[in-house]
Short mmCIF file of C-alpha atoms and ligand atoms in Angstrom, two decimals:
data_model
loop_
_atom_site.label_atom_id
_atom_site.label_comp_id
_atom_site.label_asym_id
_atom_site.label_seq_id
_atom_site.Cartn_x
_atom_site.Cartn_y
_atom_site.Cartn_z
CA MET A 1 -5.27 -25.36 -13.37
CA ALA A 2 -1.43 -26.13 -13.07
CA ALA A 3 0.83 -23.47 -14.29
CA SER A 4 4.26 -24.41 -15.75
CA ARG A 5 6.87 -22.92 -14.76
CA ASN A 6 8.87 -22.25 -17.77
CA GLU A 7 12.38 -21.20 -18.64
CA ALA A 8 11.87 -17.29 -18.24
CA ALA A 9 10.17 -17.67 -14.63
CA VAL A 10 13.58 -19.78 -13.58
CA ASP A 11 15.79 -17.22 -15.59
CA ALA A 12 13.76 -14.34 -13.36
CA LEU A 13 15.01 -15.93 -10.00
CA SER A 14 18.10 -15.83 -11.08
CA ARG A 15 18.72 -12.68 -12.91
CA LEU A 16 17.62 -11.29 -9.26
CA GLY A 17 19.78 -13.16 -7.18
CA ILE A 18 17.51 -15.23 -5.96
CA ALA A 19 19.04 -18.92 -4.73
CA THR A 20 17.93 -21.87 -3.88
CA GLU A 21 17.71 -21.02 -0.52
CA ASN A 22 17.98 -16.96 0.49
CA SER A 23 18.44 -15.55 4.08
CA GLY A 24 15.68 -13.55 5.42
CA ALA A 25 17.67 -10.44 7.47
CA CYS A 26 20.17 -7.80 5.62
CA LEU A 27 21.99 -5.20 7.27
CA GLY A 28 23.36 -3.97 4.08
CA PRO A 29 25.33 -5.27 1.01
CA ALA A 30 27.38 -8.49 2.05
CA ASN A 31 25.34 -8.82 4.96
CA TRP A 32 23.06 -11.18 5.09
CA ARG A 33 22.11 -13.03 7.99
CA ALA A 34 19.80 -15.22 9.52
CA GLY A 35 18.75 -17.83 12.13
CA GLY A 36 15.11 -18.74 12.40
CA ALA A 37 12.90 -21.09 11.08
CA THR A 38 13.38 -21.89 6.61
CA ILE A 39 10.11 -20.89 5.02
CA ALA A 40 9.65 -21.83 1.79
CA SER A 41 8.20 -19.34 -1.15
CA ILE A 42 4.92 -21.45 -2.66
CA ASN A 43 3.70 -19.92 -6.47
CA PRO A 44 0.12 -20.04 -5.85
CA ALA A 45 -0.16 -21.00 -9.47
CA ASP A 46 0.96 -24.58 -9.02
CA GLU A 47 1.83 -24.66 -5.27
CA ARG A 48 5.76 -25.73 -6.07
CA PRO A 49 8.39 -24.11 -4.09
CA LEU A 50 10.07 -21.17 -5.90
CA ALA A 51 13.00 -20.88 -3.80
CA LYS A 52 13.73 -21.38 0.50
CA VAL A 53 14.04 -18.48 3.10
CA ARG A 54 15.30 -18.67 6.77
CA LEU A 55 13.70 -16.32 8.93
CA ALA A 56 14.90 -13.44 10.92
CA ASP A 57 15.16 -14.37 14.54
CA ALA A 58 15.13 -11.49 17.32
CA ALA A 59 19.03 -11.13 16.82
CA ASP A 60 19.10 -10.61 13.26
CA LEU A 61 15.99 -8.02 14.06
CA ASP A 62 18.33 -6.47 17.14
CA ALA A 63 21.18 -6.07 14.66
CA VAL A 64 18.87 -4.71 12.00
CA LEU A 65 17.37 -2.24 14.14
CA ALA A 66 20.80 -1.54 15.54
CA SER A 67 22.86 -0.88 12.00
CA ALA A 68 19.54 0.78 10.82
CA ALA A 69 19.85 3.69 14.03
CA ALA A 70 23.41 3.88 13.07
CA ALA A 71 22.98 4.56 9.38
CA ALA A 72 20.44 7.22 10.27
CA HIS A 73 22.81 9.29 11.97
CA ALA A 74 24.83 9.70 9.09
CA TRP A 75 22.21 9.44 6.51
CA ARG A 76 20.72 12.74 8.08
CA GLU A 77 24.16 14.82 7.64
CA VAL A 78 23.90 14.02 4.09
CA PRO A 79 21.58 16.73 1.76
CA ALA A 80 18.12 15.39 0.51
CA PRO A 81 19.27 16.33 -3.26
CA LYS A 82 22.06 14.14 -2.49
CA ARG A 83 19.45 11.39 -0.71
CA GLY A 84 17.44 11.70 -3.79
CA GLU A 85 20.59 10.62 -5.95
CA ALA A 86 20.42 7.30 -4.39
CA VAL A 87 16.71 7.24 -5.09
CA ARG A 88 17.26 7.79 -9.15
CA ARG A 89 20.25 5.38 -8.83
CA LEU A 90 17.55 2.83 -7.23
CA ALA A 91 15.08 3.93 -9.77
CA ASP A 92 17.43 3.08 -13.19
CA LEU A 93 17.63 -0.44 -11.35
CA LEU A 94 14.24 -1.19 -11.07
CA ARG A 95 13.94 0.32 -14.74
CA GLU A 96 16.30 -2.16 -15.99
CA HIS A 97 14.90 -5.33 -13.98
CA LYS A 98 11.56 -4.45 -14.52
CA ASP A 99 10.62 -7.19 -17.00
CA ALA A 100 12.61 -10.15 -14.15
CA LEU A 101 10.88 -8.37 -11.12
CA GLY A 102 7.52 -8.21 -12.68
CA THR A 103 7.87 -11.73 -13.56
CA LEU A 104 8.48 -12.59 -9.85
CA VAL A 105 5.79 -10.65 -8.42
CA ALA A 106 3.44 -12.83 -10.98
CA LEU A 107 5.29 -15.78 -9.71
CA GLU A 108 5.11 -15.47 -6.15
CA ASN A 109 2.09 -13.13 -5.89
CA GLY A 110 -0.08 -15.21 -8.36
CA LYS A 111 -1.02 -11.70 -9.90
CA ILE A 112 -1.18 -11.50 -13.63
CA LYS A 113 2.07 -10.32 -15.73
CA ALA A 114 1.27 -7.36 -16.82
CA GLU A 115 0.07 -6.42 -13.25
CA GLY A 116 3.33 -7.32 -11.79
CA ASP A 117 4.79 -5.24 -14.57
CA GLY A 118 2.68 -2.45 -13.01
CA GLU A 119 3.56 -2.79 -9.96
CA VAL A 120 7.43 -2.31 -10.62
CA GLN A 121 6.33 0.54 -12.48
CA GLU A 122 4.14 2.00 -9.63
CA MET A 123 7.94 2.28 -7.45
CA ILE A 124 9.57 3.73 -10.51
CA ASP A 125 7.06 6.16 -10.46
CA ILE A 126 7.26 6.86 -7.02
CA ALA A 127 10.78 6.97 -6.92
CA ASP A 128 10.81 10.01 -9.37
CA LEU A 129 8.71 11.85 -7.83
CA ALA A 130 10.63 11.27 -4.45
CA VAL A 131 13.80 12.35 -6.14
CA GLY A 132 12.15 15.71 -7.09
CA GLN A 133 10.97 16.06 -3.86
CA SER A 134 14.41 15.90 -2.55
CA ARG A 135 14.49 19.11 -3.42
CA MET A 136 10.90 20.48 -2.17
CA LEU A 137 11.19 19.66 1.65
CA TYR A 138 9.50 22.87 2.37
CA GLY A 139 8.78 24.37 5.48
CA LYS A 140 6.58 27.62 5.88
CA SER A 141 7.61 31.05 6.68
CA ILE A 142 4.90 32.45 9.31
CA PRO A 143 4.49 36.07 10.62
CA SER A 144 5.25 36.48 14.28
CA GLU A 145 2.98 38.75 16.08
CA ARG A 146 6.11 39.89 17.35
CA PRO A 147 8.43 42.64 16.89
CA GLN A 148 12.04 41.75 14.87
CA HIS A 149 10.84 38.33 15.59
CA ARG A 150 10.80 35.36 12.31
CA MET A 151 9.09 32.06 12.68
CA SER A 152 9.71 29.40 10.81
CA GLU A 153 9.20 25.64 10.20
CA GLN A 154 11.69 23.00 9.14
CA TRP A 155 11.20 19.65 8.71
CA HIS A 156 13.86 17.00 10.11
CA PRO A 157 14.69 13.48 9.06
CA LEU A 158 12.58 10.62 12.19
CA GLY A 159 15.20 8.26 11.97
CA VAL A 160 14.30 4.29 11.61
CA VAL A 161 11.26 3.82 9.52
CA ALA A 162 9.95 0.47 9.70
CA VAL A 163 8.03 -0.53 7.14
CA ILE A 164 5.88 -3.55 7.05
CA THR A 165 4.38 -4.67 4.28
CA ALA A 166 1.59 -6.99 2.36
CA PHE A 167 1.48 -9.97 0.22
CA ASN A 168 -0.76 -8.30 -2.29
CA PHE A 169 1.38 -5.44 -3.12
CA PRO A 170 4.27 -7.08 -2.38
CA VAL A 171 7.33 -4.44 -3.72
CA ALA A 172 4.98 -1.18 -4.77
CA VAL A 173 3.94 -0.38 -1.32
CA TRP A 174 7.63 -0.74 0.07
CA ALA A 175 8.44 1.79 -2.31
CA TRP A 176 5.78 4.24 -1.61
CA ASN A 177 7.29 4.35 1.92
CA ALA A 178 10.68 3.80 1.09
CA MET A 179 11.46 6.51 -1.41
CA LEU A 180 9.77 8.93 0.07
CA ALA A 181 11.51 8.03 4.17
CA ALA A 182 15.08 7.63 2.39
CA VAL A 183 15.10 11.31 0.96
CA CYS A 184 13.60 12.62 4.04
CA GLY A 185 16.53 11.42 5.66
CA ASN A 186 15.75 8.59 7.52
CA ALA A 187 16.56 4.78 7.44
CA VAL A 188 14.45 1.59 6.06
CA VAL A 189 13.66 -1.26 8.02
CA TRP A 190 10.84 -3.50 5.44
CA LYS A 191 9.37 -6.51 7.42
CA PRO A 192 7.48 -8.03 4.22
CA SER A 193 4.84 -10.84 3.83
CA PRO A 194 6.33 -14.15 4.86
CA LYS A 195 3.76 -14.93 1.86
CA THR A 196 5.96 -13.14 -0.67
CA PRO A 197 9.89 -12.98 0.64
CA LEU A 198 11.45 -13.32 -2.84
CA THR A 199 10.40 -10.07 -3.98
CA ALA A 200 11.70 -8.32 -0.95
CA ILE A 201 15.03 -10.17 -0.88
CA ALA A 202 15.02 -9.38 -4.85
CA VAL A 203 14.56 -5.38 -4.14
CA GLN A 204 17.09 -6.15 -1.30
CA HIS A 205 19.53 -6.92 -3.80
CA LEU A 206 19.10 -3.91 -5.88
CA ALA A 207 19.09 -1.25 -2.76
CA ASN A 208 22.77 -3.02 -2.00
CA ARG A 209 23.72 -2.87 -5.32
CA VAL A 210 23.23 1.75 -4.99
CA VAL A 211 24.50 1.47 -1.53
CA ARG A 212 27.59 0.19 -2.48
CA GLU A 213 27.90 1.70 -5.61
CA MET A 214 27.73 4.63 -3.81
CA GLN A 215 29.21 4.08 -1.13
CA LEU A 216 26.32 4.79 1.05
CA PRO A 217 25.29 4.19 4.95
CA ASN A 218 23.54 0.95 5.25
CA VAL A 219 19.78 3.11 4.94
CA PHE A 220 17.95 0.17 3.35
CA ALA A 221 17.42 -3.07 5.25
CA LEU A 222 15.28 -6.02 5.21
CA ALA A 223 13.79 -8.47 7.83
CA ILE A 224 11.34 -11.39 7.18
CA CYS A 225 10.24 -12.24 10.31
CA GLU A 226 7.39 -14.35 12.03
CA ALA A 227 4.57 -12.10 14.15
CA GLY A 228 6.66 -12.09 17.26
CA GLU A 229 9.63 -10.60 15.70
CA THR A 230 7.24 -7.89 13.83
CA GLN A 231 5.43 -7.42 17.71
CA ALA A 232 8.69 -6.49 18.73
CA LEU A 233 9.80 -4.24 15.97
CA ALA A 234 6.67 -2.24 16.58
CA ALA A 235 7.32 -1.94 20.36
CA ASP A 236 11.24 -1.16 19.75
CA PRO A 237 12.10 2.78 20.94
CA ARG A 238 14.38 2.48 18.12
CA VAL A 239 12.08 2.58 15.87
CA ALA A 240 10.43 6.51 15.01
CA LEU A 241 7.59 5.22 12.35
CA VAL A 242 5.68 2.31 11.75
CA SER A 243 4.29 2.31 8.36
CA PHE A 244 1.80 -1.01 8.29
CA THR A 245 -0.19 -2.36 5.21
CA GLY A 246 -2.80 -5.22 6.14
CA SER A 247 -5.74 -5.99 8.43
CA SER A 248 -7.41 -4.03 10.27
CA ALA A 249 -7.18 -6.28 12.81
CA VAL A 250 -3.44 -6.57 13.19
CA GLY A 251 -3.59 -2.86 12.61
CA ARG A 252 -4.74 -2.17 15.78
CA GLU A 253 -2.55 -4.49 17.28
CA ILE A 254 0.65 -2.81 15.95
CA ALA A 255 -1.13 0.72 16.40
CA GLY A 256 -1.30 0.09 20.48
CA ARG A 257 1.42 -0.94 20.84
CA VAL A 258 3.61 2.05 18.71
CA ALA A 259 1.11 4.51 20.38
CA GLY A 260 2.11 2.84 24.11
CA ARG A 261 5.68 4.22 23.88
CA PHE A 262 4.43 7.38 21.41
CA GLY A 263 5.50 6.33 18.49
CA LYS A 264 4.09 7.38 15.13
CA THR A 265 1.99 4.92 12.87
CA LEU A 266 0.71 5.32 9.45
CA LEU A 267 -1.81 2.93 8.32
CA GLU A 268 -3.13 1.03 5.68
CA CYS A 269 -5.66 -1.07 6.60
CA ALA A 270 -8.93 -3.00 5.19
CA GLY A 271 -11.06 -1.49 2.67
CA ASN A 272 -14.28 -2.32 1.62
CA ASN A 273 -15.49 -0.43 -1.40
CA ALA A 274 -18.02 0.39 -3.32
CA LEU A 275 -18.91 1.21 -7.04
CA VAL A 276 -22.09 3.21 -7.15
CA VAL A 277 -24.01 2.98 -10.66
CA ALA A 278 -26.11 6.16 -10.76
CA ALA A 279 -29.65 6.18 -12.72
CA ASP A 280 -27.46 7.49 -15.86
CA ALA A 281 -24.20 5.95 -15.56
CA ASP A 282 -22.70 4.96 -18.81
CA ILE A 283 -22.61 1.49 -18.99
CA ASN A 284 -19.73 1.37 -21.63
CA LEU A 285 -17.35 2.69 -18.67
CA VAL A 286 -19.30 0.74 -15.41
CA VAL A 287 -18.59 -2.93 -17.24
CA PRO A 288 -14.43 -1.99 -17.66
CA ALA A 289 -14.33 -0.59 -14.57
CA VAL A 290 -16.30 -3.57 -12.37
CA LEU A 291 -14.27 -5.87 -14.16
CA PHE A 292 -10.86 -4.33 -13.39
CA GLY A 293 -12.41 -3.46 -9.59
CA ALA A 294 -13.45 -6.23 -8.67
CA VAL A 295 -12.04 -9.11 -10.74
CA GLY A 296 -8.44 -7.40 -11.03
CA THR A 297 -5.96 -8.80 -8.77
CA ALA A 298 -7.59 -11.40 -8.22
CA GLY A 299 -9.89 -9.56 -5.57
CA GLN A 300 -6.65 -8.76 -3.82
CA ARG A 301 -6.28 -5.35 -3.76
CA CYS A 302 -6.95 -3.12 -0.96
CA THR A 303 -8.87 -0.82 -3.57
CA THR A 304 -10.92 -3.83 -4.86
CA THR A 305 -14.31 -3.25 -5.72
CA ARG A 306 -16.23 -5.03 -2.92
CA ARG A 307 -19.81 -3.85 -3.26
CA LEU A 308 -21.38 -2.84 -6.61
CA ILE A 309 -24.19 -0.01 -5.01
CA ILE A 310 -26.52 0.08 -8.29
CA HIS A 311 -29.76 2.56 -8.86
CA ARG A 312 -32.68 0.03 -9.11
CA SER A 313 -33.58 0.87 -12.56
CA ARG A 314 -30.22 -0.42 -14.30
CA GLN A 315 -29.82 -3.09 -12.31
CA THR A 316 -30.64 -5.94 -14.86
CA GLU A 317 -28.52 -4.04 -17.73
CA VAL A 318 -25.72 -3.96 -15.80
CA LEU A 319 -25.53 -7.39 -14.40
CA THR A 320 -26.53 -9.00 -17.37
CA ALA A 321 -23.02 -7.10 -19.08
CA LEU A 322 -21.29 -8.14 -15.89
CA LYS A 323 -22.14 -11.30 -16.87
CA SER A 324 -20.95 -11.86 -20.69
CA ALA A 325 -18.09 -10.08 -19.22
CA TYR A 326 -16.91 -12.37 -16.32
CA ALA A 327 -17.75 -15.65 -18.74
CA GLN A 328 -14.72 -14.13 -20.60
CA VAL A 329 -12.28 -14.16 -18.22
CA SER A 330 -9.39 -16.39 -18.65
CA ILE A 331 -8.44 -17.55 -15.01
CA GLY A 332 -5.12 -19.60 -15.67
CA ASP A 333 -1.10 -18.98 -15.66
CA PRO A 334 -0.28 -15.30 -14.30
CA THR A 335 2.72 -15.41 -16.81
CA ASP A 336 0.95 -16.17 -19.94
CA PRO A 337 -0.23 -13.06 -21.23
CA ALA A 338 -3.82 -14.48 -22.40
CA THR A 339 -4.94 -14.66 -18.53
CA LEU A 340 -6.99 -12.09 -17.10
CA MET A 341 -6.84 -13.33 -13.74
CA GLY A 342 -4.36 -15.83 -11.87
CA PRO A 343 -5.03 -17.90 -8.53
CA LEU A 344 -5.44 -16.52 -5.08
CA ILE A 345 -2.44 -16.11 -2.71
CA ASP A 346 -3.11 -19.39 -0.67
CA ALA A 347 -5.39 -21.95 0.89
CA ALA A 348 -6.99 -19.89 3.57
CA ALA A 349 -7.61 -16.93 1.09
CA VAL A 350 -9.60 -20.01 -0.56
CA ALA A 351 -11.06 -21.13 2.27
CA ASN A 352 -12.39 -17.33 3.24
CA TYR A 353 -14.19 -17.24 -0.60
CA THR A 354 -15.54 -20.24 0.22
CA HIS A 355 -16.89 -19.46 3.57
CA ALA A 356 -18.15 -15.69 2.83
CA ILE A 357 -20.35 -17.35 -0.38
CA ALA A 358 -21.54 -20.01 1.88
CA GLU A 359 -22.66 -17.15 4.39
CA ALA A 360 -23.87 -15.10 1.82
CA LEU A 361 -26.23 -17.67 0.32
CA ALA A 362 -27.56 -18.72 4.12
CA ALA A 363 -28.88 -15.06 4.24
CA GLY A 364 -30.61 -15.22 0.76
CA GLY A 365 -28.59 -14.21 -1.36
CA GLU A 366 -28.33 -15.50 -4.94
CA ILE A 367 -25.06 -15.85 -7.61
CA VAL A 368 -25.32 -14.22 -10.42
CA CYS A 369 -22.07 -15.95 -11.70
CA GLY A 370 -19.50 -17.81 -10.39
CA GLY A 371 -18.92 -18.85 -6.89
CA ARG A 372 -17.03 -22.18 -7.20
CA VAL A 373 -13.83 -23.53 -6.36
CA LEU A 374 -11.82 -24.49 -9.59
CA PRO A 375 -9.31 -27.56 -9.14
CA GLY A 376 -5.76 -27.57 -8.58
CA PRO A 377 -3.18 -27.85 -8.01
CA GLY A 378 -3.08 -24.00 -7.01
CA PHE A 379 -5.38 -22.06 -5.53
CA TRP A 380 -7.97 -21.32 -7.52
CA VAL A 381 -11.49 -19.41 -7.85
CA GLU A 382 -14.14 -18.24 -9.95
CA PRO A 383 -14.88 -14.18 -10.18
CA THR A 384 -18.22 -14.06 -8.19
CA ILE A 385 -21.30 -11.61 -8.16
CA ILE A 386 -23.93 -11.85 -5.54
CA ALA A 387 -26.81 -10.24 -5.81
CA GLY A 388 -29.61 -10.37 -3.02
CA VAL A 389 -27.55 -9.48 -0.29
CA ASP A 390 -28.36 -6.59 2.87
CA ASN A 391 -25.15 -4.01 3.07
CA ALA A 392 -25.32 -4.51 6.66
CA ALA A 393 -24.88 -8.44 6.91
CA ALA A 394 -21.55 -9.71 8.52
CA PHE A 395 -20.01 -11.17 5.58
CA VAL A 396 -20.79 -7.75 3.50
CA GLN A 397 -19.17 -5.33 6.30
CA ARG A 398 -16.01 -7.18 6.30
CA GLU A 399 -13.35 -7.29 3.62
CA THR A 400 -13.13 -10.69 2.08
CA PHE A 401 -10.02 -10.76 0.04
CA ALA A 402 -11.37 -12.74 -2.62
CA PRO A 403 -13.34 -12.06 -6.28
CA ILE A 404 -16.54 -11.27 -4.82
CA LEU A 405 -18.75 -8.84 -5.53
CA TYR A 406 -21.67 -8.08 -3.79
CA VAL A 407 -24.97 -5.91 -5.68
CA ILE A 408 -26.58 -3.99 -3.58
CA PRO A 409 -29.55 -1.65 -5.35
CA PHE A 410 -30.76 1.91 -4.48
CA ASP A 411 -33.40 4.13 -5.15
CA THR A 412 -32.21 7.82 -4.51
CA LEU A 413 -28.88 9.60 -4.23
CA GLU A 414 -28.71 9.56 -0.49
CA GLN A 415 -29.41 6.07 0.01
CA ALA A 416 -26.50 5.24 -2.36
CA ILE A 417 -23.76 7.46 -0.33
CA ALA A 418 -25.46 5.89 3.44
CA LEU A 419 -24.79 2.69 1.82
CA ASN A 420 -21.34 3.93 0.46
CA ASN A 421 -20.50 5.01 3.65
CA GLY A 422 -21.99 2.21 5.75
CA VAL A 423 -19.28 -0.40 6.43
CA ARG A 424 -16.21 0.43 8.99
CA GLN A 425 -13.79 0.64 6.22
CA GLY A 426 -13.19 4.13 4.34
CA LEU A 427 -10.42 3.33 1.44
CA SER A 428 -11.46 4.23 -1.97
CA SER A 429 -15.20 4.64 -3.31
CA SER A 430 -16.27 6.01 -7.19
CA ILE A 431 -19.87 6.71 -8.29
CA PHE A 432 -20.52 6.89 -12.48
CA THR A 433 -23.10 9.13 -13.44
CA ARG A 434 -23.02 11.84 -16.65
CA ASP A 435 -25.14 14.45 -14.05
CA VAL A 436 -22.63 16.88 -12.58
CA ARG A 437 -24.76 17.29 -9.43
CA VAL A 438 -24.91 13.89 -8.42
CA ALA A 439 -21.00 13.99 -9.14
CA GLU A 440 -20.31 16.68 -6.93
CA ALA A 441 -22.71 15.41 -4.28
CA PHE A 442 -20.99 12.19 -4.11
CA VAL A 443 -17.41 14.01 -3.31
CA ALA A 444 -19.03 16.90 -1.34
CA ALA A 445 -18.38 16.64 2.65
CA THR A 446 -21.99 15.03 2.98
CA GLY A 447 -20.97 12.71 0.42
CA SER A 448 -18.58 9.71 0.69
CA ASP A 449 -16.20 9.23 3.49
CA CYS A 450 -13.67 7.20 1.85
CA GLY A 451 -10.21 8.41 1.36
CA ILE A 452 -10.39 8.18 -2.56
CA ALA A 453 -13.71 9.34 -4.16
CA ASN A 454 -13.47 9.10 -7.67
CA VAL A 455 -16.67 9.66 -10.37
CA ASN A 456 -16.37 8.12 -13.67
CA LEU A 457 -13.31 5.67 -13.15
CA GLY A 458 -13.25 2.36 -10.77
CA THR A 459 -12.24 2.28 -6.82
CA SER A 460 -9.33 0.81 -7.87
CA GLY A 461 -5.73 1.47 -9.78
CA ALA A 462 -4.80 4.97 -8.28
CA GLU A 463 -1.84 6.94 -9.79
CA ILE A 464 1.17 7.59 -6.81
CA GLY A 465 0.81 11.40 -7.20
CA GLY A 466 -2.15 11.70 -5.41
CA ALA A 467 -1.96 10.81 -2.10
CA PHE A 468 -3.00 7.31 -1.20
CA GLY A 469 -5.19 6.01 2.37
CA GLY A 470 -8.31 6.28 3.83
CA GLU A 471 -10.68 6.55 7.19
CA LYS A 472 -11.85 4.42 9.68
CA GLU A 473 -10.78 1.06 9.98
CA THR A 474 -8.73 1.80 6.84
CA GLY A 475 -6.23 3.39 9.70
CA GLY A 476 -6.26 7.14 8.48
CA GLY A 477 -2.32 7.10 7.14
CA ARG A 478 -2.02 8.44 3.50
CA GLU A 479 1.07 7.20 1.54
CA ALA A 480 2.49 7.94 -1.67
CA GLY A 481 1.91 11.87 -3.68
CA SER A 482 0.53 15.07 -2.54
CA ASP A 483 2.23 15.89 1.41
CA ALA A 484 2.24 12.37 2.27
CA TRP A 485 6.14 12.93 2.68
CA GLN A 486 5.67 14.69 5.87
CA ALA A 487 5.14 11.53 7.73
CA TYR A 488 8.22 10.78 7.19
CA MET A 489 9.88 13.88 8.85
CA ARG A 490 9.27 15.90 11.96
CA ARG A 491 8.11 19.61 12.08
CA GLN A 492 10.56 21.90 13.84
CA THR A 493 8.82 25.35 14.61
CA ASN A 494 11.76 27.97 14.52
CA THR A 495 11.48 31.46 16.46
CA VAL A 496 14.48 33.71 15.83
CA ASN A 497 14.15 36.75 18.24
CA TRP A 498 16.83 39.25 16.00
CA GLY A 499 16.23 42.06 18.58
CA ASP A 500 16.99 43.18 21.45
CA THR A 501 14.25 43.36 24.10
CA LEU A 502 11.56 40.27 24.88
CA PRO A 503 8.76 40.83 23.69
CA LEU A 504 6.11 38.30 25.18
CA ALA A 505 3.82 36.31 23.04
CA GLN A 506 -0.74 37.08 23.63
CA GLY A 507 0.87 40.60 24.61
CA ILE A 508 1.66 39.06 28.47
CA ASP A 509 3.46 41.83 30.29
CA PHE A 510 5.66 39.58 32.91
CA GLY A 511 7.02 42.62 35.40
CA ALA A 512 10.94 43.31 34.27
CA PRO A 513 12.91 41.83 37.13
CA GLY A 514 15.69 40.88 35.26
CA ARG A 515 15.71 44.50 32.77
CA ALA A 516 19.80 45.66 32.71
CA GLY A 517 20.30 49.39 33.67
C1 UN1 B 601 -3.06 -2.15 -2.09
O1 UN1 B 601 -4.10 -2.93 -2.50
O2 UN1 B 601 -2.36 -2.34 -1.06
O3 UN1 B 601 -5.08 1.74 -6.35
C2 UN1 B 601 -2.68 -0.80 -2.65
C3 UN1 B 601 -4.41 0.81 -6.37
C4 UN1 B 601 -2.83 0.68 -6.40
C5 UN1 B 601 -2.75 0.20 -5.18
C6 UN1 B 601 -3.01 -0.97 -4.28
N1 UN1 B 601 -2.32 1.76 -7.14
O4 UN1 B 601 -5.84 0.05 -6.78
#
């Protein structure tokens, strides 16, 4: 199942400035460094190295943070709409490099080219939103209870924002954070996954171009490092906000470290997303939604559909349709336009896949389709549907980053909602129904407990305009649109007394010892 490394791929690497060996730390244009170990970026489709990267060590990280702190001081004095112009320029460069960067995402992550391009589009979309937002960092005006007083609030930059991203959205999640953080007046330090370092280096080259051309402070920095340095990054008081995307276990550790110094966190951890098929669901919507949600990105999205909660009366019909849809999924070279599913990221991901399936079978689960590891080189598995499992089983309760869909039947809407909510994670959810009462019940306060609850569309593939994130062990953070920009700023309440007396709030009379005359 080896994928060919075609000329277009080699061309994409060179168009993005990727060398055979690259430094993993960058303070700004012409300021790359790295004193740590050397790693290889492996193409998960053929297990061949794409290029090498020297990691940042503790000294590199320290230099990056010192530089970012200085840049943040200068950047906060630049008017926000001017900061927006830098993001607009970066969006221009992303448009220009969309094809190459989308290809590099496909090569390094293994997601298909259409999804790699989609990810770059997501970067462009959030950049456009951030440019507009740079003119709308609104504070409120609040009526004061005291005469001749004016109360208002304004939003100030935080300082340095660290963005820790996962391999599965190697560039878009940085963009959600970085574009907003930058217009909000912060310097951004990016710690990408060492599984996908080249896409980060490519984006850093583009950011460097913007900084150089526009002669900006070095507000975009990069530190590709190992776990020890990542924990040091979280513990460093120079970092005002740590935005973390990844597993709940690591998120919990990072959050603890940041909380220990009263820093801020923005967490986007595990999802365990269910798609509910109500008795009256339109199968023509359900099948493509499950296919994209459960098979797309080889099941490696935070928003991947992991549980199919299905009305018992529709089970046979829907599973039969899904079985034939799954049979048509072409697995192979992610850069081939005919491919629908690429490889998993690495051997550990394949091991997690096999382990979860073995557990499900041992617990009496039955494979509807898929279930096998495919021959390498490359990390190939079949998209899998497993029925006859219990929602409370350990393997259903945890997020396995692989294309495995568990089928769980229900009889009443109350049961379906309880099953949807009956996991520790709370990212995304959806229901398929034509009944407005069922739809509204699902999105009501008594319905889905997730950060995202959809009706008649799948659990994955959210637009950037909405706030993205979830509850419980997903971590509670919100990124991208709506008012998510506020996470990258500190709120200041200002009360101004423009009178000649000093009335106290709550009508307190505190005597008048200092009263003149
Ligand atoms: C993620 O998997 O970390 O909603 C993010 C979606 C994408 C983002 C996923 N827009 O599936």
